[in-house]
Tab-separated table of C-alpha atoms and ligand atoms in Angstrom:
chain	number	residue	atom	x	y	z
A	981	UNK	CA	28.297	0.444	1.287
A	982	UNK	CA	28.151	-1.869	-1.668
A	983	UNK	CA	30.866	-0.101	-3.493
A	984	UNK	CA	33.377	-1.214	-0.751
A	985	UNK	CA	32.368	-4.781	-1.325
A	986	UNK	CA	32.472	-4.754	-4.966
A	987	UNK	CA	35.123	-7.750	-5.232
A	988	UNK	CA	32.698	-9.842	-3.104
A	989	UNK	CA	29.575	-8.907	-5.228
A	990	UNK	CA	31.497	-9.666	-8.451
A	991	UNK	CA	31.655	-13.211	-7.391
A	992	UNK	CA	27.895	-13.576	-7.359
A	993	UNK	CA	25.553	-14.716	-10.075
A	994	UNK	CA	23.533	-11.674	-11.108
A	995	UNK	CA	20.912	-10.468	-10.726
A	996	UNK	CA	20.634	-10.806	-6.828
A	997	UNK	CA	19.085	-9.057	-3.873
A	998	UNK	CA	21.695	-7.718	-1.311
A	999	UNK	CA	20.377	-7.077	2.128
A	1000	UNK	CA	22.359	-5.065	4.884
A	1001	UNK	CA	21.477	-6.647	7.949
A	1002	UNK	CA	23.262	-4.007	9.996
A	1003	UNK	CA	21.163	-1.355	8.463
A	1004	UNK	CA	18.029	-3.483	9.097
A	1005	UNK	CA	19.009	-3.958	12.814
A	1006	UNK	CA	19.583	-0.311	13.218
A	1007	UNK	CA	16.248	0.479	11.687
A	1008	UNK	CA	14.416	-2.037	13.869
A	1009	UNK	CA	16.101	-0.808	17.022
A	1010	UNK	CA	15.077	2.561	16.319
A	1011	UNK	CA	11.529	1.631	15.325
A	1012	UNK	CA	11.266	-0.514	18.463
A	1013	UNK	CA	12.395	2.025	20.814
A	1014	UNK	CA	10.334	4.841	19.422
A	1015	UNK	CA	7.121	2.570	19.561
A	1016	UNK	CA	8.342	1.260	22.936
A	1017	UNK	CA	8.137	4.839	24.466
A	1018	UNK	CA	4.297	4.657	24.258
A	1019	UNK	CA	3.899	0.896	24.630
A	1020	UNK	CA	2.801	0.660	20.957
A	1021	UNK	CA	2.800	-2.771	19.444
A	1022	UNK	CA	4.316	-3.238	16.033
A	1023	UNK	CA	3.267	-6.246	13.667
A	1024	UNK	CA	5.632	-6.456	10.700
A	1025	UNK	CA	3.682	-6.599	7.346
A	1026	UNK	CA	5.152	-9.789	5.845
A	1027	UNK	CA	4.017	-8.816	2.528
A	1028	UNK	CA	6.842	-6.377	2.288
A	1029	UNK	CA	9.531	-9.127	2.523
A	1030	UNK	CA	9.163	-12.450	3.863
A	1031	UNK	CA	12.566	-13.827	3.738
A	1032	UNK	CA	13.575	-15.988	6.889
A	1033	UNK	CA	16.727	-13.888	7.734
A	1034	UNK	CA	14.576	-10.725	7.759
A	1035	UNK	CA	11.678	-12.441	9.670
A	1036	UNK	CA	14.052	-13.515	12.352
A	1037	UNK	CA	15.317	-10.050	12.964
A	1038	UNK	CA	11.744	-8.847	13.290
A	1039	UNK	CA	11.028	-11.531	15.790
A	1040	UNK	CA	14.261	-10.677	17.796
A	1041	UNK	CA	13.066	-7.231	18.208
A	1042	UNK	CA	9.771	-8.311	19.656
A	1043	UNK	CA	7.553	-7.436	16.658
A	1044	UNK	CA	4.454	-9.499	15.721
A	1045	UNK	CA	3.344	-10.385	12.308
A	1046	UNK	CA	0.722	-8.837	9.901
A	1047	UNK	CA	-0.428	-11.112	7.334
A	1048	UNK	CA	-2.686	-11.037	4.300
A	1049	UNK	CA	-2.838	-14.705	3.146
A	1050	UNK	CA	-2.940	-18.057	4.738
A	1051	UNK	CA	0.503	-18.765	3.349
A	1052	UNK	CA	1.714	-15.535	5.193
A	1053	UNK	CA	0.163	-16.725	8.383
A	1054	UNK	CA	1.794	-19.997	7.836
A	1055	UNK	CA	5.179	-18.461	6.989
A	1056	UNK	CA	4.993	-16.290	10.118
A	1057	UNK	CA	4.235	-19.318	12.363
A	1058	UNK	CA	6.858	-21.476	10.721
A	1059	UNK	CA	9.422	-18.699	11.209
A	1060	UNK	CA	8.569	-18.735	14.899
A	1061	UNK	CA	6.172	-15.909	15.423
A	1062	UNK	CA	3.765	-16.783	18.112
A	1063	UNK	CA	0.096	-17.204	16.857
A	1064	UNK	CA	-1.053	-14.692	19.505
A	1065	UNK	CA	1.219	-12.102	17.803
A	1066	UNK	CA	-0.419	-12.764	14.287
A	1067	UNK	CA	-2.942	-10.583	12.709
A	1068	UNK	CA	-4.711	-11.557	9.418
A	1069	UNK	CA	-6.275	-8.957	7.044
A	1070	UNK	CA	-7.492	-9.185	3.517
A	1071	UNK	CA	-10.742	-8.649	1.659
A	1072	UNK	CA	-10.796	-12.077	0.170
A	1073	UNK	CA	-9.793	-14.740	2.802
A	1074	UNK	CA	-10.742	-18.145	1.480
A	1075	UNK	CA	-12.436	-20.790	3.641
A	1076	UNK	CA	-9.146	-22.761	3.654
A	1077	UNK	CA	-7.167	-19.810	4.900
A	1078	UNK	CA	-9.591	-18.940	7.567
A	1079	UNK	CA	-9.787	-22.564	8.827
A	1080	UNK	CA	-6.026	-22.642	8.890
A	1081	UNK	CA	-5.839	-19.413	10.953
A	1082	UNK	CA	-8.564	-20.685	13.236
A	1083	UNK	CA	-6.725	-23.835	13.895
A	1084	UNK	CA	-3.586	-21.728	14.823
A	1085	UNK	CA	-5.620	-19.547	17.241
A	1086	UNK	CA	-4.150	-16.397	15.777
A	1087	UNK	CA	-4.587	-13.188	17.687
A	1088	UNK	CA	-7.045	-11.457	15.470
A	1089	UNK	CA	-8.815	-11.449	12.196
A	1090	UNK	CA	-9.191	-7.969	10.620
A	1091	UNK	CA	-12.437	-8.284	9.019
A	1092	UNK	CA	-13.390	-6.376	6.003
A	1093	UNK	CA	-17.139	-7.110	5.253
A	1094	UNK	CA	-20.314	-8.331	6.821
A	1095	UNK	CA	-20.298	-11.278	4.531
A	1096	UNK	CA	-16.812	-12.299	5.705
A	1097	UNK	CA	-17.945	-12.031	9.374
A	1098	UNK	CA	-20.803	-14.395	8.535
A	1099	UNK	CA	-18.502	-16.926	6.967
A	1100	UNK	CA	-15.939	-16.559	9.720
A	1101	UNK	CA	-18.654	-17.186	12.367
A	1102	UNK	CA	-19.911	-20.252	10.382
A	1103	UNK	CA	-16.425	-21.810	10.118
A	1104	UNK	CA	-15.580	-20.934	13.809
A	1105	UNK	CA	-18.794	-22.502	14.982
A	1106	UNK	CA	-18.008	-25.751	13.051
A	1107	UNK	CA	-14.751	-25.909	15.017
A	1108	UNK	CA	-16.327	-24.987	18.362
A	1109	UNK	CA	-14.078	-21.914	18.540
A	1110	UNK	CA	-14.503	-18.184	19.007
A	1111	UNK	CA	-12.751	-15.948	16.507
A	1112	UNK	CA	-11.185	-12.708	17.773
A	1113	UNK	CA	-12.141	-9.910	15.288
A	1114	UNK	CA	-11.117	-6.233	14.642
A	1115	UNK	CA	-13.475	-4.493	12.177
A	1116	UNK	CA	-11.322	-2.951	9.410
A	1117	UNK	CA	-13.012	0.337	8.918
A	1118	UNK	CA	-12.639	2.416	5.735
A	1119	UNK	CA	-12.103	5.807	7.132
A	1120	UNK	CA	-12.304	7.761	3.829
A	1121	UNK	CA	-8.962	9.470	4.583
A	1122	UNK	CA	-6.831	10.487	1.450
A	1123	UNK	CA	-3.473	9.016	1.911
A	1124	UNK	CA	-1.746	11.420	-0.660
A	1125	UNK	CA	0.036	8.527	-2.323
A	1126	UNK	CA	-0.044	6.611	-5.686
A	1127	UNK	CA	-3.640	5.539	-6.512
A	1128	UNK	CA	-2.606	1.896	-6.769
A	1129	UNK	CA	-1.463	2.010	-3.083
A	1130	UNK	CA	-4.449	4.043	-1.741
A	1131	UNK	CA	-6.654	1.860	0.475
A	1132	UNK	CA	-8.575	4.163	2.699
A	1133	UNK	CA	-10.990	5.882	0.310
A	1134	UNK	CA	-14.694	4.889	-0.009
A	1135	UNK	CA	-13.988	3.971	-3.674
A	1136	UNK	CA	-11.422	1.339	-2.546
A	1137	UNK	CA	-12.492	-2.246	-1.906
A	1138	UNK	CA	-11.046	-2.261	1.520
A	1139	UNK	CA	-12.819	-2.090	4.941
A	1140	UNK	CA	-16.319	-1.555	6.072
A	1141	UNK	CA	-17.589	1.918	5.383
A	1142	UNK	CA	-18.869	4.218	8.177
A	1143	UNK	CA	-22.470	3.902	7.035
A	1144	UNK	CA	-22.534	0.267	7.192
A	1145	UNK	CA	-21.262	-0.061	10.842
A	1146	UNK	CA	-24.738	0.134	12.396
A	1147	UNK	CA	-25.808	-2.829	10.291
A	1148	UNK	CA	-22.566	-4.764	11.148
A	1149	UNK	CA	-23.275	-4.285	14.972
A	1150	UNK	CA	-26.832	-5.741	14.631
A	1151	UNK	CA	-25.241	-8.570	12.558
A	1152	UNK	CA	-22.629	-9.199	15.359
A	1153	UNK	CA	-25.354	-9.718	17.905
A	1154	UNK	CA	-26.530	-12.672	15.830
A	1155	UNK	CA	-22.952	-14.173	15.608
A	1156	UNK	CA	-21.905	-15.943	18.742
A	1157	UNK	CA	-18.666	-17.286	17.646
A	1158	UNK	CA	-17.196	-13.817	16.948
A	1159	UNK	CA	-15.722	-11.738	19.535
A	1160	UNK	CA	-15.272	-8.238	18.723
A	1161	UNK	CA	-11.893	-6.847	20.213
A	1162	UNK	CA	-11.039	-3.837	18.221
A	1163	UNK	CA	-10.985	-1.683	15.175
A	1164	UNK	CA	-8.489	-1.578	12.340
A	1165	UNK	CA	-7.411	0.861	9.611
A	1166	UNK	CA	-4.922	0.970	6.892
A	1167	UNK	CA	-5.149	3.788	4.499
A	1168	UNK	CA	-2.246	3.290	2.098
A	1169	UNK	CA	1.375	2.862	1.627
A	1170	UNK	CA	4.476	5.178	0.933
A	1171	UNK	CA	2.991	8.008	2.896
A	1172	UNK	CA	5.441	10.822	3.385
A	1173	UNK	CA	3.163	13.568	4.475
A	1174	UNK	CA	2.741	12.965	8.112
A	1175	UNK	CA	-0.247	15.159	8.398
A	1176	UNK	CA	-2.197	12.215	6.640
A	1177	UNK	CA	-1.674	10.265	9.872
A	1178	UNK	CA	-2.995	13.168	11.878
A	1179	UNK	CA	-6.166	13.048	9.787
A	1180	UNK	CA	-6.343	9.323	10.433
A	1181	UNK	CA	-6.193	9.795	14.225
A	1182	UNK	CA	-8.966	12.360	14.069
A	1183	UNK	CA	-11.087	9.756	12.126
A	1184	UNK	CA	-10.248	6.920	14.586
A	1185	UNK	CA	-11.098	9.054	17.482
A	1186	UNK	CA	-14.462	9.739	15.950
A	1187	UNK	CA	-15.001	6.113	15.356
A	1188	UNK	CA	-14.063	5.318	18.913
A	1189	UNK	CA	-16.688	7.928	20.263
A	1190	UNK	CA	-19.340	6.115	18.049
A	1191	UNK	CA	-18.466	2.681	19.624
A	1192	UNK	CA	-18.390	4.223	23.165
A	1193	UNK	CA	-21.758	5.820	22.571
A	1194	UNK	CA	-23.027	2.270	21.998
A	1195	UNK	CA	-21.364	1.001	25.054
A	1196	UNK	CA	-18.782	-0.850	23.161
A	1197	UNK	CA	-15.335	-1.105	24.817
A	1198	UNK	CA	-12.512	-1.791	22.268
A	1199	UNK	CA	-9.438	-3.363	23.637
A	1200	UNK	CA	-7.426	-2.758	20.547
A	1201	UNK	CA	-6.760	-0.109	18.041
A	1202	UNK	CA	-4.819	-1.013	14.999
A	1203	UNK	CA	-3.882	1.893	12.778
A	1204	UNK	CA	-2.152	-0.035	10.083
A	1205	UNK	CA	1.207	0.879	8.425
A	1206	UNK	CA	2.142	3.113	5.502
A	1207	UNK	CA	4.982	5.075	6.550
A	1208	UNK	CA	6.978	6.082	3.560
A	1209	UNK	CA	10.783	5.990	2.755
A	1210	UNK	CA	13.108	8.272	0.956
A	1211	UNK	CA	13.519	6.697	-2.637
A	1212	UNK	CA	15.425	9.846	-3.995
A	1213	UNK	CA	18.162	10.331	-1.509
A	1214	UNK	CA	18.368	6.974	0.473
A	1215	UNK	CA	21.724	7.588	2.048
A	1216	UNK	CA	20.490	10.845	3.704
A	1217	UNK	CA	17.442	8.974	5.175
A	1218	UNK	CA	18.480	5.362	5.650
A	1219	UNK	CA	16.258	5.164	8.819
A	1220	UNK	CA	12.917	6.619	8.684
A	1221	UNK	CA	11.895	9.195	11.279
A	1222	UNK	CA	10.009	6.865	13.608
A	1223	UNK	CA	10.217	9.360	16.456
A	1224	UNK	CA	7.978	11.886	14.431
A	1225	UNK	CA	5.726	9.024	13.304
A	1226	UNK	CA	5.118	7.370	16.653
A	1227	UNK	CA	5.119	10.736	18.490
A	1228	UNK	CA	2.395	11.988	16.145
A	1229	UNK	CA	0.103	9.052	17.160
A	1230	UNK	CA	0.767	9.644	20.674
A	1231	UNK	CA	-0.133	13.043	20.456
A	1232	UNK	CA	-3.187	12.787	18.292
A	1233	UNK	CA	-4.717	9.497	19.033
A	1234	UNK	CA	-7.052	9.169	21.869
A	1235	UNK	CA	-6.171	6.029	23.700
A	1236	UNK	CA	-8.431	4.960	26.515
A	1237	UNK	CA	-7.082	3.137	29.680
A	1238	UNK	CA	-6.209	-0.441	29.162
A	1239	UNK	CA	-6.395	-0.038	25.394
A	1240	UNK	CA	-3.571	-1.337	23.245
A	1241	UNK	CA	-2.459	0.410	20.068
A	1242	UNK	CA	-1.050	-1.646	17.215
A	1243	UNK	CA	0.769	-0.818	14.004
A	1244	UNK	CA	1.435	-2.735	10.872
A	1245	UNK	CA	4.666	-1.308	9.426
A	1246	UNK	CA	6.160	-2.928	6.311
A	1247	UNK	CA	8.092	-0.749	3.924
A	1248	UNK	CA	9.545	1.627	6.498
A	1249	UNK	CA	11.299	-1.421	8.214
A	1250	UNK	CA	12.886	-3.129	5.217
A	1251	UNK	CA	13.031	-0.871	2.124
A	1252	UNK	CA	16.370	0.710	2.574
A	1253	UNK	CA	18.223	-2.468	3.577
A	1254	UNK	CA	17.703	-4.040	0.278
A	1255	UNK	CA	19.370	-3.442	-2.957
A	1256	UNK	CA	18.851	-5.175	-6.361
A	1257	UNK	CA	22.208	-5.757	-7.831
A	1258	UNK	CA	22.398	-6.286	-11.704
A	1259	UNK	CA	24.956	-6.521	-14.364
A	1260	UNK	CA	25.069	-4.431	-17.499
A	1261	UNK	CA	24.744	-6.740	-20.466
A	1262	UNK	CA	24.770	-4.125	-23.509
A	1263	UNK	CA	24.849	-0.474	-24.207
A	1264	UNK	CA	22.740	0.483	-27.059
A	1265	UNK	CA	22.462	3.776	-28.879
A	1266	UNK	CA	19.112	5.138	-29.137
A	1267	UNK	CA	17.869	8.280	-31.081
A	1268	UNK	CA	17.682	10.688	-28.039
A	1269	UNK	CA	19.451	8.491	-25.491
A	1270	UNK	CA	21.683	5.397	-24.874
A	1271	UNK	CA	20.094	2.331	-23.354
A	1272	UNK	CA	21.921	0.516	-20.607
A	1273	UNK	CA	20.484	-3.051	-20.814
A	1274	UNK	CA	20.562	-4.841	-17.470
A	1275	UNK	CA	20.268	-8.424	-16.729
A	1276	UNK	CA	17.533	-7.452	-14.134
A	1277	UNK	CA	14.147	-6.449	-15.190
A	1278	UNK	CA	10.570	-5.909	-14.199
A	1279	UNK	CA	10.427	-9.600	-13.159
A	1280	UNK	CA	12.852	-8.928	-10.256
A	1281	UNK	CA	11.587	-5.390	-9.366
A	1282	UNK	CA	8.175	-4.530	-10.691
A	1283	UNK	CA	7.569	-1.241	-8.777
A	1284	UNK	CA	8.647	1.120	-11.608
A	1285	UNK	CA	6.661	-0.604	-14.171
A	1286	UNK	CA	3.692	-0.861	-12.044
A	1287	UNK	CA	3.623	2.414	-10.100
A	1288	UNK	CA	6.081	4.312	-12.235
A	1289	UNK	CA	8.112	4.431	-9.004
A	1290	UNK	CA	11.627	5.979	-8.694
A	1291	UNK	CA	14.423	3.905	-7.428
A	1292	UNK	CA	17.925	5.535	-7.435
A	1293	UNK	CA	20.239	3.822	-9.694
A	1294	UNK	CA	23.977	3.642	-9.180
A	1295	UNK	CA	26.844	2.303	-11.099
A	1296	UNK	CA	28.998	0.309	-8.545
A	1297	UNK	CA	31.962	-0.289	-10.956
A	1298	UNK	CA	32.521	2.830	-13.075
A	1299	UNK	CA	33.686	6.278	-11.802
A	1300	UNK	CA	34.063	7.927	-15.237
A	1301	UNK	CA	32.324	11.171	-16.268
A	1302	UNK	CA	28.420	10.966	-16.284
A	1303	UNK	CA	26.519	10.232	-19.431
A	1304	UNK	CA	22.702	9.997	-19.853
A	1305	UNK	CA	21.037	6.427	-20.088
A	1306	UNK	CA	17.650	4.826	-20.041
A	1307	UNK	CA	18.163	1.913	-17.800
A	1308	UNK	CA	16.107	-1.087	-18.916
A	1309	UNK	CA	15.712	-4.742	-18.437
A	1310	UNK	CA	15.626	-7.476	-20.755
A	1311	UNK	CA	11.892	-8.413	-20.644
A	1312	UNK	CA	9.759	-8.134	-23.692
A	1313	UNK	CA	7.714	-5.184	-22.561
A	1314	UNK	CA	8.349	-1.476	-22.971
A	1315	UNK	CA	7.355	-0.908	-19.395
A	1316	UNK	CA	10.433	-2.844	-18.332
A	1317	UNK	CA	12.375	0.173	-17.568
A	1318	UNK	CA	14.004	1.281	-14.355
A	1319	UNK	CA	14.672	4.795	-15.226
A	1320	UNK	CA	14.758	7.212	-17.921
A	1321	UNK	CA	17.400	9.822	-18.607
A	1322	UNK	CA	19.381	8.609	-15.655
A	1323	UNK	CA	22.720	10.345	-15.294
A	1324	UNK	CA	25.394	7.576	-14.626
A	1325	UNK	CA	29.187	7.447	-14.832
A	1326	UNK	CA	30.096	6.012	-18.275
A	1327	UNK	CA	28.743	2.544	-18.268
A	1328	UNK	CA	30.046	-0.476	-19.891
A	1329	UNK	CA	29.223	-4.175	-20.356
A	1330	UNK	CA	29.923	-6.134	-17.186
A	1331	UNK	CA	29.501	-3.062	-14.742
A	1332	UNK	CA	27.524	-3.730	-11.677
A	1333	UNK	CA	24.548	-1.585	-11.175
A	1334	UNK	CA	22.593	-1.152	-7.883
A	1335	UNK	CA	19.006	-0.356	-7.681
A	1336	UNK	CA	18.302	1.068	-4.331
A	1337	UNK	CA	15.633	0.952	-1.770
A	1338	UNK	CA	14.381	-2.406	-3.071
A	1339	UNK	CA	14.092	-4.267	0.307
A	1340	UNK	CA	10.230	-3.777	0.460
A	1341	UNK	CA	7.863	-5.001	-2.317
A	1342	UNK	CA	10.929	-6.118	-4.494
A	1343	UNK	CA	11.693	-9.837	-4.132
A	1344	UNK	CA	8.180	-10.620	-2.929
A	1345	UNK	CA	6.657	-9.201	-6.077
A	1346	UNK	CA	9.024	-11.076	-8.381
A	1347	UNK	CA	7.435	-13.158	-11.241
A	1348	UNK	CA	8.742	-15.812	-13.573
A	1349	UNK	CA	7.456	-14.051	-16.638
A	1350	UNK	CA	9.534	-14.888	-19.669
A	1351	UNK	CA	10.330	-18.010	-17.569
A	1352	UNK	CA	12.927	-16.277	-15.817
A	1353	UNK	CA	15.011	-17.594	-12.914
A	1354	UNK	CA	14.422	-16.390	-9.385
A	1355	UNK	CA	17.074	-13.936	-8.161
A	1356	UNK	CA	19.043	-15.031	-5.275
A	1357	UNK	CA	19.347	-13.254	-1.984
A	1358	UNK	CA	22.652	-12.449	-0.104
A	1359	UNK	CA	22.882	-10.990	3.335
A	1360	UNK	CA	25.692	-8.670	4.171
B	1969	LLP	N1	-1.278	-3.432	6.644
B	1969	LLP	C1	-2.153	-3.767	5.587
B	1969	LLP	C2	-3.522	-4.203	5.876
B	1969	LLP	C3	-1.650	-3.468	4.346
B	1969	LLP	O1	-2.447	-3.781	3.195
B	1969	LLP	C4	-0.290	-3.126	4.108
B	1969	LLP	C5	0.035	-2.930	2.790
B	1969	LLP	C6	0.382	-2.829	5.296
B	1969	LLP	C7	-0.041	-3.015	6.465
B	1969	LLP	C8	1.928	-2.340	5.130
B	1969	LLP	O2	2.093	-1.110	4.653
B	1969	LLP	P1	3.385	-0.298	4.514
B	1969	LLP	O3	3.961	0.018	5.910
B	1969	LLP	O4	4.371	-1.260	3.961
B	1969	LLP	O5	3.113	0.826	3.762
B	1969	LLP	N2	3.419	-3.155	-3.577
B	1969	LLP	C9	3.265	-1.875	-3.058
B	1969	LLP	C10	2.780	-1.594	-1.705
B	1969	LLP	C11	1.494	-2.305	-1.335
B	1969	LLP	C12	1.061	-2.093	0.058
B	1969	LLP	C13	-0.080	-2.971	0.346
B	1969	LLP	N3	-0.538	-3.044	1.686
B	1969	LLP	C14	4.501	-0.951	-3.390
B	1969	LLP	O6	5.375	-1.574	-3.972
B	1969	LLP	O7	4.610	0.227	-3.281
């Protein structure tokens, strides 16, 4: 797609993020129609990408917002999401963040510890309000993904462990300004093995039984996000398999009459529509390889340095025979490398290079390290 627009791209100051809004719309249509089959509610996880034009597409398709900071809640509301469509998770919500969210009357706080429940109750009481809460439960389900983006194991800081729940219920009896409306789970990100979600459903069903046995009716089940995307062959799987994903939850999750089911997808909705475009500054001969040195680095896209993640790299300019390169950025860190031993058409100074599948956790994780400028975003 980008190759056809090379003339236009060459006019831009590099590096920049290019977002394909048509692909985004198709992706969102597909997710919305598959979720709609079962009346599932989707909250877009803003942390994946919080650019206004992207948020506006999410809103148009009827998704709510999943936030993990006060500023994300603010960003969602400023971009037109209704407070009653906003959920707020996170292990370390500050008083300021909680107060702001209480003032906005958001739909639900996903609470992650007893201590947080106590503080939330105190702050809500001071405002004469009642906070709607879903308990984030740590189900101890292995997500089979990178350890840095695994969140549902007991060793992780997230959520309330099963063995703490009895105590939490006792505590809730003493917290009048908290209203328990549901339970919440999020076990990790970039999950490509769908059987993981089946295991999650089994655990959610067990937890539900536990609550039902205590005469607690849960109006809401929130199963989080985590659906992965194809980083290796993006063009073959531009739109994730939402049919299989939502179908699986429909098959294995025991939903009780009147109960609403919520999802918090981030990556699967936006990853493929974004590309980091960079210019080749220099070619340098190494001992075993050549280095293609780009004007983008880990400051624009940190995923390869942080999670050793793979992003497909393409030369948009050259169609010469292939040569092997280590594709690196300009930052003073050896981890500033987008890919080792990458086969690319012979590459020269000035060529435009695309780093694919960068729409999620790309721009939002950018830093100003080395006092770098922020890369622009363009929408195609
Ligand atoms: N809900 C909660 C509570 C979360 O913590 C997350 C992501 C999501 C939903 C959305 O998950 P998704 O559908 O995007 O997998 N920076 C990492 C990913 C971190 C994900 C953090 N939590 C990366 O670049 O791979």
